[in-house]
Short mmCIF file of N, CA, C and O in Angstrom, two decimals:
data_model
loop_
_atom_site.label_atom_id
_atom_site.label_comp_id
_atom_site.label_asym_id
_atom_site.label_seq_id
_atom_site.Cartn_x
_atom_site.Cartn_y
_atom_site.Cartn_z
N MET A 192 -11.41 11.98 19.90
CA MET A 192 -10.40 12.55 19.03
C MET A 192 -11.22 13.12 17.26
O MET A 192 -12.27 12.31 17.08
N SER A 193 -10.72 14.41 17.65
CA SER A 193 -11.60 14.84 16.08
C SER A 193 -11.25 13.73 14.80
O SER A 193 -9.79 13.51 15.41
N LEU A 194 -12.10 13.73 13.65
CA LEU A 194 -11.41 12.37 12.46
C LEU A 194 -10.24 13.56 11.51
O LEU A 194 -9.28 13.32 11.55
N PRO A 195 -10.56 15.43 11.34
CA PRO A 195 -8.98 15.56 11.02
C PRO A 195 -8.01 15.98 11.86
O PRO A 195 -6.62 14.94 11.14
N ARG A 196 -7.58 15.50 13.02
CA ARG A 196 -6.76 15.52 13.95
C ARG A 196 -6.39 14.16 14.09
O ARG A 196 -5.33 14.54 14.10
N THR A 197 -7.19 12.81 13.97
CA THR A 197 -6.93 11.51 14.04
C THR A 197 -6.41 11.46 12.31
O THR A 197 -5.38 10.74 12.63
N ALA A 198 -6.81 12.05 11.29
CA ALA A 198 -6.01 11.46 10.01
C ALA A 198 -4.54 12.30 9.75
O ALA A 198 -4.01 12.01 9.11
N ALA A 199 -4.94 13.96 10.83
CA ALA A 199 -3.39 14.01 10.48
C ALA A 199 -2.68 13.69 11.31
O ALA A 199 -1.07 13.28 10.76
N ALA A 200 -2.89 13.04 12.23
CA ALA A 200 -1.74 11.95 12.94
C ALA A 200 -1.46 10.85 12.38
O ALA A 200 -0.01 10.77 12.38
N ALA A 201 -2.28 9.98 11.40
CA ALA A 201 -1.85 9.06 10.81
C ALA A 201 -1.13 9.39 9.73
O ALA A 201 -0.11 9.15 9.32
N SER A 202 -1.46 10.62 9.13
CA SER A 202 -0.42 11.14 8.09
C SER A 202 0.98 11.18 9.06
O SER A 202 1.96 10.94 7.59
N ALA A 203 1.12 11.82 9.96
CA ALA A 203 2.14 12.22 10.01
C ALA A 203 3.58 11.06 10.74
O ALA A 203 4.51 11.05 10.75
N ALA A 204 2.56 9.82 11.11
CA ALA A 204 3.21 8.71 11.51
C ALA A 204 3.81 8.16 10.02
O ALA A 204 4.85 7.47 10.03
N ALA A 205 2.54 8.13 9.29
CA ALA A 205 3.14 7.23 7.46
C ALA A 205 4.40 8.07 6.83
O ALA A 205 5.49 7.63 7.03
N ALA A 206 4.36 9.33 7.78
CA ALA A 206 5.61 10.34 6.88
C ALA A 206 6.86 10.27 7.56
O ALA A 206 7.74 9.97 6.85
N ALA A 207 6.68 9.80 8.76
CA ALA A 207 7.50 9.65 9.70
C ALA A 207 8.72 7.98 9.45
O ALA A 207 9.58 8.24 9.22
N LEU A 208 7.74 7.39 9.24
CA LEU A 208 7.97 6.19 8.81
C LEU A 208 8.71 6.09 7.45
O LEU A 208 9.79 5.54 7.53
N LEU A 209 8.19 7.13 6.48
CA LEU A 209 8.83 6.75 5.27
C LEU A 209 10.51 8.09 5.65
O LEU A 209 11.35 7.34 4.71
N LEU A 210 10.65 8.71 6.23
CA LEU A 210 12.06 9.08 6.28
C LEU A 210 12.47 8.78 7.18
O LEU A 210 14.03 8.69 6.76
N LEU A 211 12.18 7.69 7.61
CA LEU A 211 12.63 6.78 8.13
C LEU A 211 13.93 5.40 7.75
O LEU A 211 14.92 5.53 7.60
N ALA A 212 12.71 5.23 5.74
CA ALA A 212 13.47 4.68 5.32
C ALA A 212 14.61 5.14 4.63
O ALA A 212 15.26 4.93 3.24
N ALA A 213 14.57 6.63 4.55
CA ALA A 213 14.81 7.31 3.21
C ALA A 213 16.46 7.13 3.42
O ALA A 213 17.54 6.84 2.38
N PRO A 214 16.85 7.42 4.77
CA PRO A 214 18.93 7.32 4.44
C PRO A 214 18.43 5.54 4.14
O PRO A 214 20.21 5.77 3.28
N GLN A 215 18.46 4.66 4.48
CA GLN A 215 18.06 2.98 4.18
C GLN A 215 18.49 3.31 2.48
O GLN A 215 19.30 2.72 1.68
N ALA A 216 17.47 3.96 1.82
CA ALA A 216 17.58 4.28 0.63
C ALA A 216 18.63 4.72 0.21
O ALA A 216 19.35 4.27 -1.45
N ALA A 217 19.05 5.88 0.63
CA ALA A 217 20.32 6.90 0.02
C ALA A 217 21.32 6.00 0.09
O ALA A 217 22.14 6.13 -1.20
N ALA A 218 22.09 4.84 1.48
CA ALA A 218 22.57 4.53 1.35
C ALA A 218 22.60 3.01 0.57
O ALA A 218 23.47 3.12 -0.23
N ASP A 219 21.62 2.58 -0.16
CA ASP A 219 21.43 1.41 -1.11
C ASP A 219 21.71 2.28 -2.67
O ASP A 219 21.72 1.39 -3.77
N GLY A 220 21.92 3.51 -2.65
CA GLY A 220 22.14 3.68 -3.48
C GLY A 220 21.02 4.68 -4.78
O GLY A 220 21.24 4.94 -5.73
N GLY A 221 20.48 5.23 -3.54
CA GLY A 221 18.77 5.48 -4.31
C GLY A 221 17.44 5.49 -4.91
O GLY A 221 17.87 3.99 -4.68
N PRO A 222 16.68 5.11 -5.06
CA PRO A 222 15.90 4.94 -5.43
C PRO A 222 15.89 4.24 -6.99
O PRO A 222 15.12 3.58 -6.62
N GLY A 223 16.64 4.66 -7.74
CA GLY A 223 17.47 3.73 -9.16
C GLY A 223 17.99 2.47 -8.39
O GLY A 223 17.32 1.85 -9.47
N ARG A 224 18.26 2.16 -7.44
CA ARG A 224 19.20 1.11 -7.24
C ARG A 224 17.61 -0.45 -6.46
O ARG A 224 18.01 -1.23 -6.93
N HIS A 225 16.60 0.30 -6.58
CA HIS A 225 15.76 -1.05 -5.60
C HIS A 225 14.61 -0.87 -7.10
O HIS A 225 13.88 -2.01 -7.13
N GLY A 226 15.11 -0.83 -8.16
CA GLY A 226 14.37 -0.81 -9.55
C GLY A 226 15.56 -2.00 -10.37
O GLY A 226 16.51 -1.66 -10.09
N ARG A 227 14.96 -2.71 -11.50
CA ARG A 227 15.87 -3.44 -11.90
C ARG A 227 16.28 -3.02 -13.43
O ARG A 227 15.51 -2.00 -13.29
N ALA A 228 16.97 -3.66 -14.30
CA ALA A 228 17.15 -2.68 -15.47
C ALA A 228 16.02 -2.68 -16.46
O ALA A 228 16.24 -2.04 -17.20
N ASP A 229 15.07 -3.32 -16.10
CA ASP A 229 13.97 -3.38 -17.10
C ASP A 229 12.90 -2.58 -16.60
O ASP A 229 11.72 -2.74 -16.95
N GLY A 230 13.16 -2.05 -15.48
CA GLY A 230 12.23 -0.60 -15.02
C GLY A 230 11.22 -1.37 -14.13
O GLY A 230 10.35 -0.71 -14.20
N THR A 231 11.83 -2.35 -13.49
CA THR A 231 10.31 -2.62 -12.31
C THR A 231 10.67 -2.66 -11.37
O THR A 231 11.26 -3.76 -10.75
N GLY A 232 10.28 -1.43 -10.58
CA GLY A 232 10.69 -1.55 -8.77
C GLY A 232 10.70 -0.43 -7.82
O GLY A 232 10.09 0.86 -8.56
N GLY A 233 10.36 -0.94 -6.87
CA GLY A 233 10.15 0.47 -5.83
C GLY A 233 10.09 0.30 -4.37
O GLY A 233 10.05 -0.95 -4.43
N ARG A 234 9.79 1.19 -3.80
CA ARG A 234 9.46 1.34 -2.62
C ARG A 234 8.15 1.72 -1.87
O ARG A 234 8.17 3.03 -2.43
N PHE A 235 7.64 1.41 -1.21
CA PHE A 235 5.78 1.43 -0.40
C PHE A 235 5.81 1.59 0.94
O PHE A 235 6.32 0.77 1.77
N PHE A 236 5.16 2.51 1.69
CA PHE A 236 4.61 2.17 2.69
C PHE A 236 2.89 2.09 2.82
O PHE A 236 2.40 2.72 1.97
N LEU A 237 2.54 1.31 3.25
CA LEU A 237 1.18 0.74 2.60
C LEU A 237 0.39 0.88 4.19
O LEU A 237 0.81 0.09 5.21
N THR A 238 -0.59 1.16 4.19
CA THR A 238 -1.20 1.22 5.12
C THR A 238 -2.86 0.80 4.68
O THR A 238 -3.51 0.96 3.89
N VAL A 239 -3.71 0.33 6.10
CA VAL A 239 -5.34 0.64 6.11
C VAL A 239 -5.57 1.17 7.33
O VAL A 239 -5.27 0.46 8.38
N SER A 240 -6.41 1.53 7.42
CA SER A 240 -6.98 2.09 8.42
C SER A 240 -8.74 2.16 8.18
O SER A 240 -9.61 2.05 7.32
N GLY A 241 -9.33 2.02 9.82
CA GLY A 241 -10.77 1.48 9.86
C GLY A 241 -11.37 2.64 9.37
O GLY A 241 -10.56 4.26 9.61
N ALA A 242 -13.01 2.73 9.74
CA ALA A 242 -13.92 4.43 9.66
C ALA A 242 -13.20 4.95 10.52
O ALA A 242 -13.16 5.02 11.75
N GLN A 243 -13.42 6.22 10.24
CA GLN A 243 -12.99 7.16 11.19
C GLN A 243 -11.44 7.11 11.67
O GLN A 243 -11.32 7.27 12.83
N ASN A 244 -10.18 6.22 11.35
CA ASN A 244 -9.08 6.43 11.72
C ASN A 244 -8.90 5.32 13.27
O ASN A 244 -8.73 5.83 13.89
N THR A 245 -10.20 4.62 13.25
CA THR A 245 -10.22 3.73 14.68
C THR A 245 -9.06 3.15 15.05
O THR A 245 -9.24 2.59 15.94
N TRP A 246 -8.53 2.92 13.73
CA TRP A 246 -7.57 1.54 13.46
C TRP A 246 -6.53 2.18 12.13
O TRP A 246 -7.15 2.67 11.77
N ILE A 247 -5.05 1.42 12.62
CA ILE A 247 -4.44 1.52 11.32
C ILE A 247 -3.39 0.21 11.53
O ILE A 247 -2.92 0.25 12.39
N ARG A 248 -2.65 0.24 10.51
CA ARG A 248 -1.84 -0.85 10.03
C ARG A 248 -0.93 -0.96 9.33
O ARG A 248 -1.48 0.07 8.15
N GLY A 249 0.00 -0.98 9.36
CA GLY A 249 1.06 -0.60 7.78
C GLY A 249 1.88 -1.76 7.98
O GLY A 249 2.80 -1.79 8.84
N VAL A 250 2.80 -1.32 6.75
CA VAL A 250 3.78 -2.25 6.44
C VAL A 250 5.10 -1.51 5.21
O VAL A 250 4.32 -0.44 4.44
N GLN A 251 6.23 -2.08 5.07
CA GLN A 251 6.53 -1.30 4.10
C GLN A 251 7.29 -2.80 3.29
O GLN A 251 7.27 -3.48 3.56
N LEU A 252 6.83 -2.22 1.73
CA LEU A 252 7.16 -3.32 0.70
C LEU A 252 8.18 -2.58 -0.04
O LEU A 252 8.27 -1.73 -0.97
N SER A 253 9.36 -3.47 -0.49
CA SER A 253 10.51 -2.60 -1.69
C SER A 253 10.50 -3.79 -2.25
O SER A 253 10.19 -5.26 -2.43
N CYS A 254 10.79 -3.23 -3.76
CA CYS A 254 10.07 -4.23 -5.19
C CYS A 254 11.66 -4.13 -5.87
O CYS A 254 11.73 -3.07 -5.95
N PRO A 255 11.90 -4.99 -6.90
CA PRO A 255 11.45 -6.45 -6.95
C PRO A 255 12.57 -7.59 -5.96
O PRO A 255 11.50 -8.43 -5.96
N ASP A 256 13.25 -6.51 -4.72
CA ASP A 256 13.76 -8.12 -3.76
C ASP A 256 12.18 -8.25 -2.91
O ASP A 256 12.87 -9.11 -1.72
N ALA A 257 11.35 -7.97 -3.15
CA ALA A 257 10.46 -8.23 -1.76
C ALA A 257 10.40 -8.18 -0.70
O ALA A 257 10.35 -9.09 0.17
N ASP A 258 11.13 -7.35 -0.32
CA ASP A 258 11.39 -7.08 1.12
C ASP A 258 10.66 -6.06 2.17
O ASP A 258 9.82 -5.54 1.08
N GLY A 259 10.67 -5.99 3.50
CA GLY A 259 10.32 -5.51 4.75
C GLY A 259 9.07 -6.20 5.13
O GLY A 259 9.39 -7.85 4.51
N HIS A 260 8.50 -6.16 5.69
CA HIS A 260 7.75 -6.75 6.69
C HIS A 260 6.22 -6.94 6.31
O HIS A 260 5.33 -7.76 6.77
N HIS A 261 5.75 -7.03 5.18
CA HIS A 261 4.82 -7.57 3.97
C HIS A 261 5.10 -9.00 3.78
O HIS A 261 5.19 -9.75 3.18
N PRO A 262 3.29 -9.53 4.76
CA PRO A 262 3.58 -10.88 4.46
C PRO A 262 2.89 -11.95 3.25
O PRO A 262 3.64 -13.15 2.96
N HIS A 263 2.93 -11.19 1.89
CA HIS A 263 2.81 -11.63 1.01
C HIS A 263 3.75 -11.42 -0.19
O HIS A 263 2.90 -10.38 -1.29
N ALA A 264 4.61 -10.67 0.13
CA ALA A 264 5.54 -10.10 -0.19
C ALA A 264 5.70 -9.85 -2.25
O ALA A 264 5.48 -9.13 -3.05
N ALA A 265 6.21 -10.94 -2.56
CA ALA A 265 6.49 -11.39 -3.28
C ALA A 265 5.69 -11.39 -4.30
O ALA A 265 5.36 -10.75 -5.80
N GLU A 266 4.22 -12.05 -3.90
CA GLU A 266 2.74 -11.81 -4.69
C GLU A 266 2.83 -10.17 -4.64
O GLU A 266 1.64 -9.63 -5.94
N ALA A 267 2.79 -9.86 -3.85
CA ALA A 267 2.35 -7.80 -3.99
C ALA A 267 3.30 -6.92 -5.33
O ALA A 267 2.88 -6.34 -5.31
N CYS A 268 4.62 -7.68 -5.10
CA CYS A 268 5.35 -7.23 -5.90
C CYS A 268 5.09 -7.63 -7.52
O CYS A 268 5.07 -6.73 -8.12
N THR A 269 4.71 -9.00 -7.71
CA THR A 269 4.37 -8.92 -9.31
C THR A 269 3.07 -8.59 -9.34
O THR A 269 3.40 -7.53 -10.65
N THR A 270 2.09 -8.28 -8.49
CA THR A 270 1.27 -7.77 -8.76
C THR A 270 1.11 -5.89 -8.97
O THR A 270 0.24 -5.43 -9.92
N LEU A 271 1.86 -5.71 -8.65
CA LEU A 271 2.04 -4.44 -8.78
C LEU A 271 3.27 -3.98 -9.85
O LEU A 271 3.21 -3.25 -10.41
N ASN A 272 4.31 -4.42 -10.01
CA ASN A 272 5.00 -4.60 -11.14
C ASN A 272 3.96 -4.69 -13.03
O ASN A 272 3.91 -4.05 -13.86
N LYS A 273 2.90 -5.56 -12.30
CA LYS A 273 1.64 -6.00 -13.93
C LYS A 273 1.21 -4.32 -13.96
O LYS A 273 0.65 -4.44 -15.07
N ALA A 274 0.76 -3.60 -13.26
CA ALA A 274 0.20 -2.28 -13.18
C ALA A 274 0.58 -1.94 -12.66
O ALA A 274 0.76 0.05 -12.50
N LYS A 275 1.87 -1.33 -13.08
CA LYS A 275 3.55 -0.30 -13.37
C LYS A 275 2.76 0.39 -11.57
O LYS A 275 3.36 1.64 -12.73
N GLY A 276 3.04 0.10 -11.27
CA GLY A 276 3.67 0.50 -9.85
C GLY A 276 2.40 1.98 -9.09
O GLY A 276 2.45 2.30 -8.75
N ASP A 277 0.77 1.26 -10.16
CA ASP A 277 -0.22 2.12 -9.52
C ASP A 277 -0.89 1.09 -9.17
O ASP A 277 -1.86 0.72 -9.56
N PRO A 278 -1.30 1.23 -7.51
CA PRO A 278 -2.15 0.84 -7.08
C PRO A 278 -3.53 0.64 -7.73
O PRO A 278 -4.57 -0.62 -7.32
N GLY A 279 -3.95 1.97 -8.28
CA GLY A 279 -5.40 2.07 -8.82
C GLY A 279 -5.28 1.11 -9.71
O GLY A 279 -6.35 0.44 -10.62
N ARG A 280 -4.68 0.47 -10.55
CA ARG A 280 -4.52 -0.89 -11.93
C ARG A 280 -4.56 -1.82 -11.15
O ARG A 280 -4.34 -2.38 -12.26
N VAL A 281 -4.53 -2.15 -10.20
CA VAL A 281 -4.23 -3.85 -9.66
C VAL A 281 -5.59 -4.41 -10.33
O VAL A 281 -6.73 -4.13 -10.39
N PRO A 282 -5.31 -5.38 -10.82
CA PRO A 282 -6.30 -5.85 -11.29
C PRO A 282 -7.59 -6.64 -10.45
O PRO A 282 -9.48 -6.67 -10.54
N GLY A 283 -7.17 -6.88 -9.19
CA GLY A 283 -7.89 -7.61 -7.84
C GLY A 283 -7.57 -8.93 -8.25
O GLY A 283 -7.53 -9.62 -9.06
N ALA A 284 -8.56 -9.44 -6.94
CA ALA A 284 -9.05 -10.87 -6.82
C ALA A 284 -10.40 -11.14 -7.28
O ALA A 284 -11.15 -10.33 -7.38
N GLU A 285 -10.90 -11.95 -8.17
CA GLU A 285 -12.36 -12.34 -7.97
C GLU A 285 -12.98 -13.02 -7.08
O GLU A 285 -12.64 -14.26 -6.72
N HIS A 286 -13.45 -12.96 -5.87
CA HIS A 286 -14.51 -12.91 -5.24
C HIS A 286 -15.71 -12.37 -4.55
O HIS A 286 -15.52 -10.95 -4.62
N ARG A 287 -16.65 -12.73 -4.05
CA ARG A 287 -18.00 -11.91 -4.00
C ARG A 287 -17.59 -11.57 -2.48
O ARG A 287 -17.17 -11.99 -1.29
N CYS A 288 -18.43 -9.73 -1.63
CA CYS A 288 -18.38 -9.43 -1.04
C CYS A 288 -19.70 -9.61 -0.30
O CYS A 288 -20.63 -9.16 -0.93
N THR A 289 -20.02 -9.40 0.68
CA THR A 289 -21.47 -8.73 2.04
C THR A 289 -21.35 -7.09 1.29
O THR A 289 -20.34 -6.53 0.67
N ARG A 290 -22.23 -6.92 1.31
CA ARG A 290 -22.99 -5.52 1.10
C ARG A 290 -22.60 -4.32 2.53
O ARG A 290 -22.81 -3.21 3.24
N GLN A 291 -21.94 -5.45 3.67
CA GLN A 291 -21.56 -5.11 5.38
C GLN A 291 -21.05 -3.45 5.09
O GLN A 291 -19.98 -3.62 4.08
N TYR A 292 -21.70 -2.36 5.51
CA TYR A 292 -20.37 -1.18 5.53
C TYR A 292 -19.49 -0.78 6.54
O TYR A 292 -20.33 -0.21 7.53
N ASP A 293 -18.43 -1.16 6.38
CA ASP A 293 -17.89 -0.96 7.23
C ASP A 293 -16.36 -0.51 6.77
O ASP A 293 -15.75 -0.89 6.52
N PRO A 294 -16.46 0.72 6.08
CA PRO A 294 -15.58 1.51 5.47
C PRO A 294 -13.58 1.46 5.74
O PRO A 294 -13.65 1.36 7.83
N VAL A 295 -13.31 0.64 5.08
CA VAL A 295 -11.50 1.25 5.04
C VAL A 295 -10.93 1.77 4.18
O VAL A 295 -11.40 1.81 2.89
N THR A 296 -9.56 2.45 4.35
CA THR A 296 -9.26 3.21 3.78
C THR A 296 -7.55 2.63 3.29
O THR A 296 -6.70 2.50 4.57
N ALA A 297 -7.49 2.50 2.08
CA ALA A 297 -5.87 1.83 1.89
C ALA A 297 -4.96 2.96 1.44
O ALA A 297 -6.12 4.10 0.22
N THR A 298 -4.11 3.39 1.40
CA THR A 298 -3.39 4.05 1.03
C THR A 298 -1.59 3.92 0.70
O THR A 298 -1.20 2.63 1.14
N ALA A 299 -1.62 3.95 -0.37
CA ALA A 299 0.46 3.37 -0.85
C ALA A 299 1.53 5.18 -1.43
O ALA A 299 0.72 5.69 -2.04
N GLU A 300 2.07 5.49 -0.28
CA GLU A 300 3.19 6.18 -0.94
C GLU A 300 4.42 5.48 -0.73
O GLU A 300 4.96 4.78 0.05
N GLY A 301 5.18 6.04 -1.79
CA GLY A 301 6.55 5.60 -1.78
C GLY A 301 6.89 5.98 -3.10
O GLY A 301 6.45 7.44 -4.27
N GLU A 302 7.53 5.41 -4.05
CA GLU A 302 8.17 5.42 -5.54
C GLU A 302 8.15 4.40 -6.22
O GLU A 302 8.16 3.37 -5.48
N TRP A 303 7.82 4.45 -7.24
CA TRP A 303 8.24 3.47 -8.14
C TRP A 303 8.87 3.71 -9.47
O TRP A 303 8.73 4.93 -10.21
N ASN A 304 10.22 3.24 -9.72
CA ASN A 304 11.20 3.10 -10.77
C ASN A 304 11.69 5.41 -10.98
O ASN A 304 11.53 5.52 -11.75
N GLY A 305 11.77 5.31 -9.60
CA GLY A 305 12.00 6.96 -9.26
C GLY A 305 10.87 8.16 -9.57
O GLY A 305 10.81 9.14 -8.89
N ARG A 306 9.63 7.71 -9.93
CA ARG A 306 8.64 8.32 -9.87
C ARG A 306 8.22 8.31 -8.21
O ARG A 306 7.33 7.09 -7.82
N PRO A 307 7.24 9.16 -7.70
CA PRO A 307 6.58 9.17 -6.72
C PRO A 307 5.25 8.53 -6.86
O PRO A 307 4.43 9.26 -7.73
N VAL A 308 4.63 8.28 -5.79
CA VAL A 308 3.43 7.21 -5.76
C VAL A 308 2.90 7.85 -4.56
O VAL A 308 2.99 7.23 -3.28
N VAL A 309 1.65 8.74 -4.63
CA VAL A 309 0.86 8.98 -3.66
C VAL A 309 -0.35 8.47 -4.08
O VAL A 309 -1.77 8.84 -4.38
N TRP A 310 -1.34 6.71 -3.29
CA TRP A 310 -2.60 6.88 -3.90
C TRP A 310 -3.14 6.70 -2.11
O TRP A 310 -2.72 6.06 -1.22
N HIS A 311 -4.48 7.19 -2.56
CA HIS A 311 -5.61 6.17 -1.51
C HIS A 311 -6.93 6.15 -2.00
O HIS A 311 -7.62 6.72 -3.22
N LYS A 312 -7.55 5.55 -0.99
CA LYS A 312 -8.95 5.08 -1.54
C LYS A 312 -9.90 4.58 -0.19
O LYS A 312 -9.07 3.32 0.53
N THR A 313 -10.72 4.38 -0.18
CA THR A 313 -11.42 4.15 0.27
C THR A 313 -12.80 3.11 -0.06
O THR A 313 -13.61 3.43 -0.96
N PHE A 314 -12.60 1.74 0.53
CA PHE A 314 -13.89 0.61 0.63
C PHE A 314 -14.37 0.55 1.08
O PHE A 314 -14.30 0.93 2.10
N PRO A 315 -15.96 -0.44 0.71
CA PRO A 315 -17.09 -0.01 1.97
C PRO A 315 -16.95 -1.35 3.11
O PRO A 315 -17.77 -1.12 4.28
N ASN A 316 -15.78 -1.85 3.06
CA ASN A 316 -15.35 -3.16 3.91
C ASN A 316 -14.05 -3.69 2.90
O ASN A 316 -13.49 -3.70 2.51
N ALA A 317 -13.35 -4.21 4.08
CA ALA A 317 -12.55 -4.88 3.95
C ALA A 317 -11.71 -6.46 3.02
O ALA A 317 -11.31 -6.34 2.18
N CYS A 318 -13.49 -6.68 3.15
CA CYS A 318 -13.55 -7.52 1.76
C CYS A 318 -13.17 -6.95 0.22
O CYS A 318 -12.76 -7.91 -0.99
N ALA A 319 -14.35 -6.01 0.15
CA ALA A 319 -14.73 -5.25 -1.01
C ALA A 319 -12.76 -4.43 -1.29
O ALA A 319 -11.92 -4.45 -2.57
N LEU A 320 -11.78 -4.14 -0.31
CA LEU A 320 -10.21 -3.88 -0.31
C LEU A 320 -9.65 -5.30 -0.95
O LEU A 320 -8.57 -4.77 -1.97
N ASP A 321 -9.81 -6.34 -0.32
CA ASP A 321 -8.90 -7.15 -0.98
C ASP A 321 -9.56 -7.50 -2.30
O ASP A 321 -8.38 -8.09 -3.19
N ALA A 322 -11.04 -7.64 -2.82
CA ALA A 322 -11.37 -8.26 -3.91
C ALA A 322 -10.68 -7.52 -4.78
O ALA A 322 -10.33 -7.30 -6.04
N ALA A 323 -10.76 -6.14 -4.99
CA ALA A 323 -10.09 -4.78 -5.59
C ALA A 323 -8.48 -4.70 -5.51
O ALA A 323 -7.76 -4.01 -6.64
N THR A 324 -7.92 -4.97 -4.73
CA THR A 324 -6.33 -5.06 -4.71
C THR A 324 -5.20 -6.29 -4.62
O THR A 324 -4.39 -5.73 -4.34
N GLY A 325 -6.21 -7.63 -4.66
CA GLY A 325 -5.29 -8.73 -4.23
C GLY A 325 -4.58 -8.25 -2.87
O GLY A 325 -4.45 -7.88 -2.04
N PRO A 326 -3.43 -9.31 -3.43
CA PRO A 326 -2.48 -9.08 -2.81
C PRO A 326 -1.71 -7.86 -2.13
O PRO A 326 -0.95 -7.95 -0.55
N VAL A 327 -1.65 -6.89 -2.21
CA VAL A 327 -1.11 -6.02 -2.39
C VAL A 327 -1.23 -4.75 -0.61
O VAL A 327 -0.52 -4.90 0.00
N PHE A 328 -2.58 -5.15 -0.44
CA PHE A 328 -3.11 -4.93 0.65
C PHE A 328 -2.95 -6.02 1.77
O PHE A 328 -4.06 -5.76 2.71
N ARG A 329 -2.57 -6.59 1.83
CA ARG A 329 -3.43 -8.48 2.54
C ARG A 329 -2.11 -8.40 3.82
O ARG A 329 -1.43 -9.57 3.50
N PHE A 330 -2.27 -7.38 4.99
CA PHE A 330 -1.20 -7.67 5.68
C PHE A 330 -1.85 -7.28 6.85
O PHE A 330 -3.27 -7.21 6.90
#
């Protein structure tokens, strides 16, 4: 399968899962309901995929209540709160990584305080992803 077709399939799958979550968000009172009075909250569908989309993993994360299937939801929500919902502003974790090149791409799609968030970045390997994003993509 070609890279564009696989990438399109991965994007379509992520979009479908977000659409499935939308009725629940509406039932909960809309996007603002997931935030607290201090304006810290959101809902994300997070994915990590391997080189040329040979594999993909994804989880849903809702903050501040740490709902979803993320194994480190509370830590991920705290980290995203400090970064104001922007995965690109996450301070990361300090540890060394090898220079092995086995690229992984991380994506975050959803909303933070009612503002849409679409973020993606490719890292040279899974260790570099973990070092840069801390618990957010640790699933």
